[in-house]
Amino acid sequence: MSTAVLEVKDVQKIYGTKGESQSHALKGVSMTIDKGEFVGIMGPSGSGKTTLLNVISTLDRPTEGFIEIAGTNITQMKNNQLADFRSQKLGFIFQDFNLLENLSVYENIALPLSLQGVPSKEISNKVSKVAQTLGIEEILQKYPVQISGGQKQRAAAARALVHDPAILLADEPTGALDSKNAKSLLETMTDLNENHQVSIMMVTHDAFSASYCKRILFIQDGKLYTEIQRTGDRQQFFKQILDVLAELGASHDVR
Amino acid sequence: MLLKLSLSSMRKMMKDYLVLLVGLVISISIFYMFQTLALNSDYTKNNSMISSIQIVFNVGAFLLAFITIFYIFYANSFLLSLRRKELGMYMVLGAKKGKISQILFLETLTMGIISLVIGSLVGIALASGIGVLLMNLLEISTDGYYPFYLPAVWMTWGFFLILFIITSTINATRLARATELALIRAEQQNDQIKSKGIGAVLVAILGVILLALGYTCLHLIMYLQALGFIVGAISCTIGTYLIFISLLPVLVQALKKNKKLNDSKLNAFTFAQLRFRVNNLTKILGTVAMLIGLGVGAMAGGLAFQQNVNLFTSVFHVYDVNLHDPVEADYEALKKMNVLEQNTYRYKVDDKAYYYLKEDLLANPLLISTNSTQNYSADNKPKLVTDPLPKETYIISASKEDNGKYDAVPEDWDKAISANFINYQMIEGKSVLVVDQATYEKTAGSEHKVLLAQVDDYLKYTQELKAMDERQKQMIGSIANVEVKDVYTSSKYSTYAGMYIFTSGTMFMGFFLGIAFLAMMASCLMFKILSGASRDKDRYSMLRKIGVRQSLLVGSIYKELFMVFIFPAIIGLMHVLLGMEMFSFILLDPYLNIWIPTLIFVVIYAIYYYITVQLYRGIVLPKEA
Ligand SMILES: Nc1ncnc2c1ncn2[C@@H]1O[C@H](COP(=O)(O)OP(=O)(O)OP(=O)(O)O)[C@@H](O)[C@H]1O
Ligand SMILES: [Mg+2]
């Protein structure tokens, strides 16, 4: 029995129409993420990480290939279906602009549930539960301008998780945080993954952030370059990542 | 190079500039049309009828100019704010501030000149189309009226050019004073969320009280006179602003506090956006409400005056036709009308007096109006004069010699005879008597008759009635020995025609003024909303990413902007509906056909609402694939 939450097969993405200057951002990527995994995506700038995340998160359509999330083929869906799918099955954390600054933290977290028409009482219960998990009960009534960057990303994580998505997608979630806040967010994500069985896919530049993952896929020039699995402790994994990155950089220089 | 950049960015903001342009063209063309009437004194001198409304058009042009000044300043500062970031960028990249100021100056001026060219052309078209149509409608000769009238062109160009030069200069100097950083950061302001407490509620109550006071003053204007008007206008204005400052934010806050509503779909976001708007746009929303009131009021007022002409004439005249010694042509004309009642009354004239035959009067008693301008009601039907006339002779109007010789006729008879039989130019100071058959037969003078008739609807027969009136004037002129153009008849038609021209002119002006006001106000509101749109872009893109359907986002935009547009509309229309009451002391029914200006307003406003939504949507949402 397959426990995959995400299956990507031969996905290609070409930006621009024929005749114009085209950019081949993904050149046939295949990968699988199983339920409960914490997978990192790394690669040099311009390698196609964000593009991959965008086609998986249904924000963009692949030019070619097949993507299945939680048993649903998303490549054939209409726009409205895609939007509904995103709001029900996916959770997002972006680098910034995660929260609407004109809504309170509570309202921000409640948004995915409101969209699904969950009754007000139930929303209230679920929000306080997820806030507890992320340790942000105190700031629920505050507005984004009134809280710190780290708290913002926690609130974003709460917003991403409140509706029990099949998978949590994060694009450089620590990108705008200082190291202390970054570390705390990563530890929270690890906790979510280990103790609450949340499947996570995280795109990152940063080897330190990546070292919190269980498995890392490296992309280069729109293709899967290699993948490494964490076997030992985090320190060791961190070194392993640096090695691969050095290798990647070297191959880049040669070209 | 810089010029090229600025041109390309102007092209990008084409839509915004187009909105500004449309507002300006409307204002300029209407200004021009008013000027063709206001300045052409040769024409108005030859048309005594129209000279009375020349003043109306002068006032109209003045009001229009006044409001246009505000519009131009407002619109320009918005366009500037839209471009601040871009201009700041140029400066950071090393462009000289002076150079940028210069370009900005030229841009604003070019814009003005383009709108002047188009505006004058549209104005000429308006004048030759609508202006001439108006004259024809009023049956005023258009000889000497020129849709293309050079003094009006000079006036329009002179006035607006000065205006544009001033605004361009101000725009350029404003830029020159700003620093690069201030320019770039211009948009990065966060919404401040101020919680409205008990204070706001108090202010809201004060606003409502002031409004009520204002309306009461306007209602009692008959007793309070000028004081009522001044106090009424001031307290209405302040009340309006207070309501927008306090009541609206409190209302939106209340919406948000309703947890069930707030937690449903995208409402939390929609309300949050709305809260930001009502907190930030209080002044402009208040102003828009006031100007909607003025604009619709100008239209409704003009229309009410015009529509009331018919009511007025029916207060003074029961009979539609009133002819002394009708001739064959009059009878022919009467045959074409649907006559409900027609009676003739005989009289004799000698060198001392007019003698009306009592028996004719009693055989077909006259009707008199039971309405007055102070106390009008459509239910007051005319009544028959039934007072008996037992005496031999009664007097209605006495010459010097006859003073005190005879009994006065009962009051109702006096009213009826004065209204229908007596033309003071015609009687030349002679007495007017009512005499019995015997006396009548003894009297030596020539015999005449008066024909009175009621028709189904006299407005259907204005052509015939006008011709009858002309013939009566000829006749009276020859009796009284005055020139025909100086003769005044007391027919229903002549009362009607005199008032109709003046009030139509007023209405015409009111309509165009109203339309210009509304178009300019609606575009101000639109600019204000659009200038904040780029700030909202990130919000919408984030919502889209987390899976909000495009249709839901679009719906939210419609809802939010609808609320923003509807509040001033409601208050503005309320001002009109309650404020029109103040005309009740000169108008019989100020609310006659008020739905017409209301409808025009709703249409114009709805168009601007729709355009605003579309433009805003174009900025914050990507095109659906
Ligand atoms: N909307 C687009 N239109 C055209 N080309 C694009 C578009 N988005 C990305 N590309 C191109 O696709 C390639 C991959 O871009 P992508 O954003 O996925 O890189 P990335 O790995 O996320 O880089 P970074 O680490 O800098 O964020 C790049 O060559 C980029 O120029
Ligand atoms: Mg990227």
PDB file of N, CA, C and O in Angstrom, chain B residues 324-376:
ATOM      1  N   HIS B 324     -61.822  87.026 -25.425  1.00  0.00           N
ATOM      2  CA  HIS B 324     -62.776  88.104 -25.669  1.00  0.00           C
ATOM      3  C   HIS B 324     -63.060  88.136 -27.164  1.00  0.00           C
ATOM      4  O   HIS B 324     -62.138  88.118 -27.978  1.00  0.00           O
ATOM      5  N   ASP B 325     -64.347  88.170 -27.491  1.00  0.00           N
ATOM      6  CA  ASP B 325     -64.753  88.224 -28.894  1.00  0.00           C
ATOM      7  C   ASP B 325     -63.985  87.253 -29.779  1.00  0.00           C
ATOM      8  O   ASP B 325     -63.198  87.659 -30.638  1.00  0.00           O
ATOM      9  N   PRO B 326     -64.188  85.959 -29.543  1.00  0.00           N
ATOM     10  CA  PRO B 326     -63.476  84.976 -30.372  1.00  0.00           C
ATOM     11  C   PRO B 326     -63.810  85.159 -31.844  1.00  0.00           C
ATOM     12  O   PRO B 326     -64.934  85.536 -32.180  1.00  0.00           O
ATOM     13  N   VAL B 327     -62.828  84.891 -32.676  1.00  0.00           N
ATOM     14  CA  VAL B 327     -63.049  85.003 -34.119  1.00  0.00           C
ATOM     15  C   VAL B 327     -63.119  83.598 -34.710  1.00  0.00           C
ATOM     16  O   VAL B 327     -62.954  82.607 -34.001  1.00  0.00           O
ATOM     17  N   GLU B 328     -63.331  83.569 -36.018  1.00  0.00           N
ATOM     18  CA  GLU B 328     -63.497  82.275 -36.685  1.00  0.00           C
ATOM     19  C   GLU B 328     -62.319  81.349 -36.402  1.00  0.00           C
ATOM     20  O   GLU B 328     -62.477  80.174 -36.097  1.00  0.00           O
ATOM     21  N   ALA B 329     -61.102  81.902 -36.483  1.00  0.00           N
ATOM     22  CA  ALA B 329     -59.907  81.092 -36.270  1.00  0.00           C
ATOM     23  C   ALA B 329     -59.913  80.462 -34.881  1.00  0.00           C
ATOM     24  O   ALA B 329     -59.466  79.327 -34.702  1.00  0.00           O
ATOM     25  N   ASP B 330     -60.442  81.208 -33.886  1.00  0.00           N
ATOM     26  CA  ASP B 330     -60.491  80.656 -32.536  1.00  0.00           C
ATOM     27  C   ASP B 330     -61.435  79.467 -32.472  1.00  0.00           C
ATOM     28  O   ASP B 330     -61.140  78.446 -31.840  1.00  0.00           O
ATOM     29  N   TYR B 331     -62.585  79.611 -33.123  1.00  0.00           N
ATOM     30  CA  TYR B 331     -63.534  78.497 -33.119  1.00  0.00           C
ATOM     31  C   TYR B 331     -62.953  77.278 -33.830  1.00  0.00           C
ATOM     32  O   TYR B 331     -63.128  76.148 -33.394  1.00  0.00           O
ATOM     33  N   GLU B 332     -62.241  77.548 -34.914  1.00  0.00           N
ATOM     34  CA  GLU B 332     -61.592  76.433 -35.636  1.00  0.00           C
ATOM     35  C   GLU B 332     -60.635  75.705 -34.704  1.00  0.00           C
ATOM     36  O   GLU B 332     -60.611  74.485 -34.627  1.00  0.00           O
ATOM     37  N   ALA B 333     -59.846  76.514 -33.984  1.00  0.00           N
ATOM     38  CA  ALA B 333     -58.859  75.921 -33.079  1.00  0.00           C
ATOM     39  C   ALA B 333     -59.555  75.120 -31.981  1.00  0.00           C
ATOM     40  O   ALA B 333     -59.124  74.023 -31.635  1.00  0.00           O
ATOM     41  N   LEU B 334     -60.634  75.675 -31.453  1.00  0.00           N
ATOM     42  CA  LEU B 334     -61.357  74.973 -30.392  1.00  0.00           C
ATOM     43  C   LEU B 334     -61.888  73.633 -30.871  1.00  0.00           C
ATOM     44  O   LEU B 334     -61.953  72.676 -30.108  1.00  0.00           O
ATOM     45  N   LYS B 335     -62.259  73.593 -32.138  1.00  0.00           N
ATOM     46  CA  LYS B 335     -62.792  72.334 -32.684  1.00  0.00           C
ATOM     47  C   LYS B 335     -61.747  71.234 -32.614  1.00  0.00           C
ATOM     48  O   LYS B 335     -62.056  70.058 -32.500  1.00  0.00           O
ATOM     49  N   LYS B 336     -60.469  71.644 -32.710  1.00  0.00           N
ATOM     50  CA  LYS B 336     -59.401  70.634 -32.681  1.00  0.00           C
ATOM     51  C   LYS B 336     -59.141  70.114 -31.267  1.00  0.00           C
ATOM     52  O   LYS B 336     -58.477  69.113 -31.074  1.00  0.00           O
ATOM     53  N   MET B 337     -59.649  70.856 -30.302  1.00  0.00           N
ATOM     54  CA  MET B 337     -59.377  70.432 -28.915  1.00  0.00           C
ATOM     55  C   MET B 337     -60.521  69.596 -28.386  1.00  0.00           C
ATOM     56  O   MET B 337     -61.641  69.650 -28.872  1.00  0.00           O
ATOM     57  N   ASN B 338     -60.188  68.844 -27.346  1.00  0.00           N
ATOM     58  CA  ASN B 338     -61.220  68.080 -26.673  1.00  0.00           C
ATOM     59  C   ASN B 338     -61.789  68.961 -25.557  1.00  0.00           C
ATOM     60  O   ASN B 338     -61.256  69.019 -24.462  1.00  0.00           O
ATOM     61  N   VAL B 339     -62.888  69.686 -25.896  1.00  0.00           N
ATOM     62  CA  VAL B 339     -63.428  70.669 -24.957  1.00  0.00           C
ATOM     63  C   VAL B 339     -64.373  69.987 -23.986  1.00  0.00           C
ATOM     64  O   VAL B 339     -65.298  69.288 -24.378  1.00  0.00           O
ATOM     65  N   LEU B 340     -64.125  70.188 -22.697  1.00  0.00           N
ATOM     66  CA  LEU B 340     -64.968  69.559 -21.692  1.00  0.00           C
ATOM     67  C   LEU B 340     -66.162  70.443 -21.364  1.00  0.00           C
ATOM     68  O   LEU B 340     -67.273  69.976 -21.149  1.00  0.00           O
ATOM     69  N   GLU B 341     -65.896  71.739 -21.298  1.00  0.00           N
ATOM     70  CA  GLU B 341     -66.962  72.662 -20.976  1.00  0.00           C
ATOM     71  C   GLU B 341     -66.671  73.975 -21.663  1.00  0.00           C
ATOM     72  O   GLU B 341     -65.514  74.395 -21.723  1.00  0.00           O
ATOM     73  N   GLN B 342     -67.701  74.591 -22.217  1.00  0.00           N
ATOM     74  CA  GLN B 342     -67.476  75.846 -22.924  1.00  0.00           C
ATOM     75  C   GLN B 342     -68.702  76.730 -22.737  1.00  0.00           C
ATOM     76  O   GLN B 342     -69.825  76.311 -22.981  1.00  0.00           O
ATOM     77  N   ASN B 343     -68.502  77.942 -22.263  1.00  0.00           N
ATOM     78  CA  ASN B 343     -69.603  78.873 -22.052  1.00  0.00           C
ATOM     79  C   ASN B 343     -69.226  80.244 -22.573  1.00  0.00           C
ATOM     80  O   ASN B 343     -68.054  80.610 -22.568  1.00  0.00           O
ATOM     81  N   THR B 344     -70.248  80.995 -22.997  1.00  0.00           N
ATOM     82  CA  THR B 344     -69.974  82.380 -23.364  1.00  0.00           C
ATOM     83  C   THR B 344     -70.804  83.299 -22.486  1.00  0.00           C
ATOM     84  O   THR B 344     -71.891  82.935 -22.025  1.00  0.00           O
ATOM     85  N   TYR B 345     -70.245  84.438 -22.236  1.00  0.00           N
ATOM     86  CA  TYR B 345     -70.879  85.437 -21.374  1.00  0.00           C
ATOM     87  C   TYR B 345     -70.887  86.755 -22.122  1.00  0.00           C
ATOM     88  O   TYR B 345     -69.845  87.202 -22.612  1.00  0.00           O
ATOM     89  N   ARG B 346     -72.073  87.368 -22.164  1.00  0.00           N
ATOM     90  CA  ARG B 346     -72.195  88.603 -22.937  1.00  0.00           C
ATOM     91  C   ARG B 346     -71.882  89.821 -22.074  1.00  0.00           C
ATOM     92  O   ARG B 346     -72.098  89.802 -20.860  1.00  0.00           O
ATOM     93  N   TYR B 347     -71.352  90.864 -22.695  1.00  0.00           N
ATOM     94  CA  TYR B 347     -71.182  92.133 -22.004  1.00  0.00           C
ATOM     95  C   TYR B 347     -71.270  93.276 -23.013  1.00  0.00           C
ATOM     96  O   TYR B 347     -71.113  93.070 -24.218  1.00  0.00           O
ATOM     97  N   LYS B 348     -71.575  94.440 -22.485  1.00  0.00           N
ATOM     98  CA  LYS B 348     -71.595  95.625 -23.334  1.00  0.00           C
ATOM     99  C   LYS B 348     -70.540  96.605 -22.829  1.00  0.00           C
ATOM    100  O   LYS B 348     -70.190  96.592 -21.646  1.00  0.00           O
ATOM    101  N   VAL B 349     -70.057  97.408 -23.741  1.00  0.00           N
ATOM    102  CA  VAL B 349     -69.066  98.410 -23.359  1.00  0.00           C
ATOM    103  C   VAL B 349     -69.541  99.768 -23.847  1.00  0.00           C
ATOM    104  O   VAL B 349     -69.935  99.909 -25.003  1.00  0.00           O
ATOM    105  N   ASP B 350     -69.568 100.745 -22.952  1.00  0.00           N
ATOM    106  CA  ASP B 350     -69.723 102.120 -23.436  1.00  0.00           C
ATOM    107  C   ASP B 350     -68.516 102.913 -22.956  1.00  0.00           C
ATOM    108  O   ASP B 350     -67.536 102.334 -22.486  1.00  0.00           O
ATOM    109  N   ASP B 351     -68.571 104.226 -23.045  1.00  0.00           N
ATOM    110  CA  ASP B 351     -67.360 104.975 -22.711  1.00  0.00           C
ATOM    111  C   ASP B 351     -67.116 105.054 -21.216  1.00  0.00           C
ATOM    112  O   ASP B 351     -66.091 105.557 -20.768  1.00  0.00           O
ATOM    113  N   LYS B 352     -68.066 104.549 -20.408  1.00  0.00           N
ATOM    114  CA  LYS B 352     -67.873 104.636 -18.962  1.00  0.00           C
ATOM    115  C   LYS B 352     -67.531 103.285 -18.330  1.00  0.00           C
ATOM    116  O   LYS B 352     -66.764 103.224 -17.375  1.00  0.00           O
ATOM    117  N   ALA B 353     -68.156 102.223 -18.874  1.00  0.00           N
ATOM    118  CA  ALA B 353     -68.016 100.967 -18.126  1.00  0.00           C
ATOM    119  C   ALA B 353     -68.206  99.730 -19.001  1.00  0.00           C
ATOM    120  O   ALA B 353     -68.647  99.816 -20.148  1.00  0.00           O
ATOM    121  N   TYR B 354     -67.844  98.585 -18.375  1.00  0.00           N
ATOM    122  CA  TYR B 354     -68.143  97.267 -18.928  1.00  0.00           C
ATOM    123  C   TYR B 354     -69.334  96.718 -18.177  1.00  0.00           C
ATOM    124  O   TYR B 354     -69.344  96.704 -16.951  1.00  0.00           O
ATOM    125  N   TYR B 355     -70.343  96.235 -18.907  1.00  0.00           N
ATOM    126  CA  TYR B 355     -71.571  95.745 -18.255  1.00  0.00           C
ATOM    127  C   TYR B 355     -71.714  94.258 -18.543  1.00  0.00           C
ATOM    128  O   TYR B 355     -72.004  93.861 -19.662  1.00  0.00           O
ATOM    129  N   TYR B 356     -71.520  93.431 -17.529  1.00  0.00           N
ATOM    130  CA  TYR B 356     -71.690  91.991 -17.718  1.00  0.00           C
ATOM    131  C   TYR B 356     -73.111  91.604 -17.384  1.00  0.00           C
ATOM    132  O   TYR B 356     -73.694  92.079 -16.392  1.00  0.00           O
ATOM    133  N   LEU B 357     -73.649  90.711 -18.180  1.00  0.00           N
ATOM    134  CA  LEU B 357     -75.047  90.316 -18.021  1.00  0.00           C
ATOM    135  C   LEU B 357     -75.172  89.286 -16.894  1.00  0.00           C
ATOM    136  O   LEU B 357     -74.632  88.188 -16.965  1.00  0.00           O
ATOM    137  N   LYS B 358     -75.932  89.666 -15.840  1.00  0.00           N
ATOM    138  CA  LYS B 358     -76.076  88.826 -14.658  1.00  0.00           C
ATOM    139  C   LYS B 358     -76.685  87.462 -14.999  1.00  0.00           C
ATOM    140  O   LYS B 358     -76.246  86.432 -14.492  1.00  0.00           O
ATOM    141  N   GLU B 359     -77.693  87.466 -15.853  1.00  0.00           N
ATOM    142  CA  GLU B 359     -78.392  86.227 -16.166  1.00  0.00           C
ATOM    143  C   GLU B 359     -77.459  85.200 -16.814  1.00  0.00           C
ATOM    144  O   GLU B 359     -77.576  84.007 -16.557  1.00  0.00           O
ATOM    145  N   ASP B 360     -76.547  85.672 -17.653  1.00  0.00           N
ATOM    146  CA  ASP B 360     -75.563  84.744 -18.246  1.00  0.00           C
ATOM    147  C   ASP B 360     -74.688  84.113 -17.168  1.00  0.00           C
ATOM    148  O   ASP B 360     -74.400  82.917 -17.186  1.00  0.00           O
ATOM    149  N   LEU B 361     -74.315  84.952 -16.204  1.00  0.00           N
ATOM    150  CA  LEU B 361     -73.451  84.447 -15.139  1.00  0.00           C
ATOM    151  C   LEU B 361     -74.166  83.406 -14.302  1.00  0.00           C
ATOM    152  O   LEU B 361     -73.607  82.374 -13.938  1.00  0.00           O
ATOM    153  N   LEU B 362     -75.462  83.692 -13.991  1.00  0.00           N
ATOM    154  CA  LEU B 362     -76.200  82.761 -13.147  1.00  0.00           C
ATOM    155  C   LEU B 362     -76.563  81.487 -13.909  1.00  0.00           C
ATOM    156  O   LEU B 362     -76.654  80.410 -13.319  1.00  0.00           O
ATOM    157  N   ALA B 363     -76.730  81.613 -15.202  1.00  0.00           N
ATOM    158  CA  ALA B 363     -77.060  80.437 -16.014  1.00  0.00           C
ATOM    159  C   ALA B 363     -75.898  79.454 -16.047  1.00  0.00           C
ATOM    160  O   ALA B 363     -76.072  78.240 -15.949  1.00  0.00           O
ATOM    161  N   ASN B 364     -74.714  79.971 -16.180  1.00  0.00           N
ATOM    162  CA  ASN B 364     -73.514  79.118 -16.179  1.00  0.00           C
ATOM    163  C   ASN B 364     -72.508  79.658 -15.166  1.00  0.00           C
ATOM    164  O   ASN B 364     -71.563  80.347 -15.516  1.00  0.00           O
ATOM    165  N   PRO B 365     -72.758  79.335 -13.893  1.00  0.00           N
ATOM    166  CA  PRO B 365     -71.881  79.919 -12.860  1.00  0.00           C
ATOM    167  C   PRO B 365     -70.418  79.573 -13.127  1.00  0.00           C
ATOM    168  O   PRO B 365     -70.105  78.522 -13.668  1.00  0.00           O
ATOM    169  N   LEU B 366     -69.555  80.496 -12.696  1.00  0.00           N
ATOM    170  CA  LEU B 366     -68.123  80.310 -12.950  1.00  0.00           C
ATOM    171  C   LEU B 366     -67.509  79.398 -11.891  1.00  0.00           C
ATOM    172  O   LEU B 366     -68.017  79.270 -10.778  1.00  0.00           O
ATOM    173  N   LEU B 367     -66.382  78.788 -12.300  1.00  0.00           N
ATOM    174  CA  LEU B 367     -65.600  77.986 -11.349  1.00  0.00           C
ATOM    175  C   LEU B 367     -64.462  78.846 -10.821  1.00  0.00           C
ATOM    176  O   LEU B 367     -63.880  79.642 -11.556  1.00  0.00           O
ATOM    177  N   ILE B 368     -64.166  78.677  -9.517  1.00  0.00           N
ATOM    178  CA  ILE B 368     -62.963  79.339  -9.018  1.00  0.00           C
ATOM    179  C   ILE B 368     -62.039  78.333  -8.352  1.00  0.00           C
ATOM    180  O   ILE B 368     -62.482  77.302  -7.855  1.00  0.00           O
ATOM    181  N   SER B 369     -60.756  78.666  -8.358  1.00  0.00           N
ATOM    182  CA  SER B 369     -59.755  77.784  -7.762  1.00  0.00           C
ATOM    183  C   SER B 369     -59.835  77.865  -6.247  1.00  0.00           C
ATOM    184  O   SER B 369     -60.017  78.948  -5.686  1.00  0.00           O
ATOM    185  N   THR B 370     -59.762  76.736  -5.604  1.00  0.00           N
ATOM    186  CA  THR B 370     -59.760  76.741  -4.142  1.00  0.00           C
ATOM    187  C   THR B 370     -58.350  76.555  -3.603  1.00  0.00           C
ATOM    188  O   THR B 370     -58.127  76.372  -2.424  1.00  0.00           O
ATOM    189  N   ASN B 371     -57.387  76.563  -4.501  1.00  0.00           N
ATOM    190  CA  ASN B 371     -55.987  76.399  -4.088  1.00  0.00           C
ATOM    191  C   ASN B 371     -55.305  77.744  -3.953  1.00  0.00           C
ATOM    192  O   ASN B 371     -55.684  78.714  -4.589  1.00  0.00           O
ATOM    193  N   SER B 372     -54.267  77.742  -3.129  1.00  0.00           N
ATOM    194  CA  SER B 372     -53.411  78.920  -3.109  1.00  0.00           C
ATOM    195  C   SER B 372     -51.976  78.400  -3.052  1.00  0.00           C
ATOM    196  O   SER B 372     -51.748  77.233  -2.766  1.00  0.00           O
ATOM    197  N   THR B 373     -51.019  79.266  -3.346  1.00  0.00           N
ATOM    198  CA  THR B 373     -49.630  78.786  -3.355  1.00  0.00           C
ATOM    199  C   THR B 373     -49.180  78.404  -1.954  1.00  0.00           C
ATOM    200  O   THR B 373     -48.330  77.548  -1.782  1.00  0.00           O
ATOM    201  N   GLN B 374     -49.778  79.075  -0.938  1.00  0.00           N
ATOM    202  CA  GLN B 374     -49.362  78.732   0.429  1.00  0.00           C
ATOM    203  C   GLN B 374     -49.905  77.378   0.850  1.00  0.00           C
ATOM    204  O   GLN B 374     -49.315  76.673   1.647  1.00  0.00           O
ATOM    205  N   ASN B 375     -51.068  77.078   0.315  1.00  0.00           N
ATOM    206  CA  ASN B 375     -51.791  75.938   0.850  1.00  0.00           C
ATOM    207  C   ASN B 375     -52.262  75.048  -0.280  1.00  0.00           C
ATOM    208  O   ASN B 375     -53.430  74.939  -0.560  1.00  0.00           O
ATOM    209  N   TYR B 376     -51.299  74.426  -0.916  1.00  0.00           N
ATOM    210  CA  TYR B 376     -51.667  73.691  -2.114  1.00  0.00           C
ATOM    211  C   TYR B 376     -51.963  72.233  -1.811  1.00  0.00           C
ATOM    212  O   TYR B 376     -51.272  71.594  -1.024  1.00  0.00           O
TER     213      TYR B 376
END
